[in-house]
mmCIF file of C-alpha atoms in Angstrom:
data_model
loop_
_atom_site.group_PDB
_atom_site.id
_atom_site.type_symbol
_atom_site.label_atom_id
_atom_site.label_comp_id
_atom_site.label_asym_id
_atom_site.label_seq_id
_atom_site.Cartn_x
_atom_site.Cartn_y
_atom_site.Cartn_z
ATOM 1 C CA MET C 6 0.000 0.000 0.000
ATOM 2 C CA THR C 7 1.291 3.452 -0.795
ATOM 3 C CA VAL C 8 1.909 6.168 1.762
ATOM 4 C CA GLN C 9 -0.816 8.295 0.130
ATOM 5 C CA LYS C 10 -3.430 5.562 0.574
ATOM 6 C CA LEU C 11 -2.340 4.985 4.157
ATOM 7 C CA ARG C 12 -2.526 8.739 4.783
ATOM 8 C CA LEU C 13 -6.106 8.817 3.520
ATOM 9 C CA ALA C 14 -6.960 5.834 5.714
ATOM 10 C CA ALA C 15 -5.412 7.557 8.751
ATOM 11 C CA PHE C 16 -7.384 10.764 8.177
ATOM 12 C CA THR C 17 -10.609 8.787 7.750
ATOM 13 C CA LEU C 18 -10.006 6.798 10.930
ATOM 14 C CA VAL C 19 -9.256 9.958 12.917
ATOM 15 C CA LYS C 20 -12.370 11.626 11.505
ATOM 16 C CA TYR C 21 -14.541 8.785 12.784
ATOM 17 C CA GLY C 22 -12.760 8.531 16.138
ATOM 18 C CA ALA C 23 -11.039 5.202 15.550
ATOM 19 C CA LEU C 24 -7.838 6.352 17.226
ATOM 20 C CA PRO C 25 -6.230 2.944 17.962
ATOM 21 C CA GLU C 26 -6.649 1.944 14.322
ATOM 22 C CA ALA C 27 -5.365 5.327 13.167
ATOM 23 C CA ALA C 28 -2.284 4.847 15.343
ATOM 24 C CA GLU C 29 -1.603 1.521 13.607
ATOM 25 C CA VAL C 30 -1.908 3.091 10.160
ATOM 26 C CA LEU C 31 0.327 5.992 11.154
ATOM 27 C CA ALA C 32 2.922 3.525 12.425
ATOM 28 C CA GLN C 33 2.829 1.836 9.012
ATOM 29 C CA ILE C 34 3.373 5.194 7.307
ATOM 30 C CA LEU C 35 6.350 5.938 9.543
ATOM 31 C CA GLU C 36 7.760 2.486 8.849
ATOM 32 C CA LEU C 37 7.641 3.179 5.098
ATOM 33 C CA ASP C 38 8.704 6.815 5.406
ATOM 34 C CA PRO C 39 10.392 7.467 8.786
ATOM 35 C CA GLU C 40 10.841 11.177 8.035
ATOM 36 C CA ASN C 41 7.170 11.830 7.255
ATOM 37 C CA TYR C 42 6.600 14.928 9.394
ATOM 38 C CA GLU C 43 2.804 14.928 9.012
ATOM 39 C CA ALA C 44 2.465 11.296 10.132
ATOM 40 C CA ALA C 45 4.817 11.879 13.058
ATOM 41 C CA ILE C 46 2.729 14.801 14.316
ATOM 42 C CA MET C 47 -0.552 12.954 13.783
ATOM 43 C CA ALA C 48 0.823 9.928 15.647
ATOM 44 C CA LYS C 49 1.621 12.127 18.654
ATOM 45 C CA VAL C 50 -1.855 13.661 18.609
ATOM 46 C CA VAL C 51 -3.547 10.278 18.257
ATOM 47 C CA ALA C 52 -1.443 8.837 21.085
ATOM 48 C CA ASP C 53 -2.556 11.578 23.494
ATOM 49 C CA PRO C 54 -5.451 13.648 22.133
ATOM 50 C CA GLU C 55 -5.767 15.590 25.406
ATOM 51 C CA GLU C 56 -2.209 16.957 25.200
ATOM 52 C CA PRO C 57 -2.029 20.366 23.475
#
């Protein structure tokens, strides 16, 4: 699966509140592209949505 498709999946999962699943998809993105800034930030937000 491409990073773009995974990115779309992550956004969709976050939109519908499926945070554990979104975290898994974001981890896959970072595995394929470890320097993906957007996925790294989203992963931090998904891990702790209460943290500003």
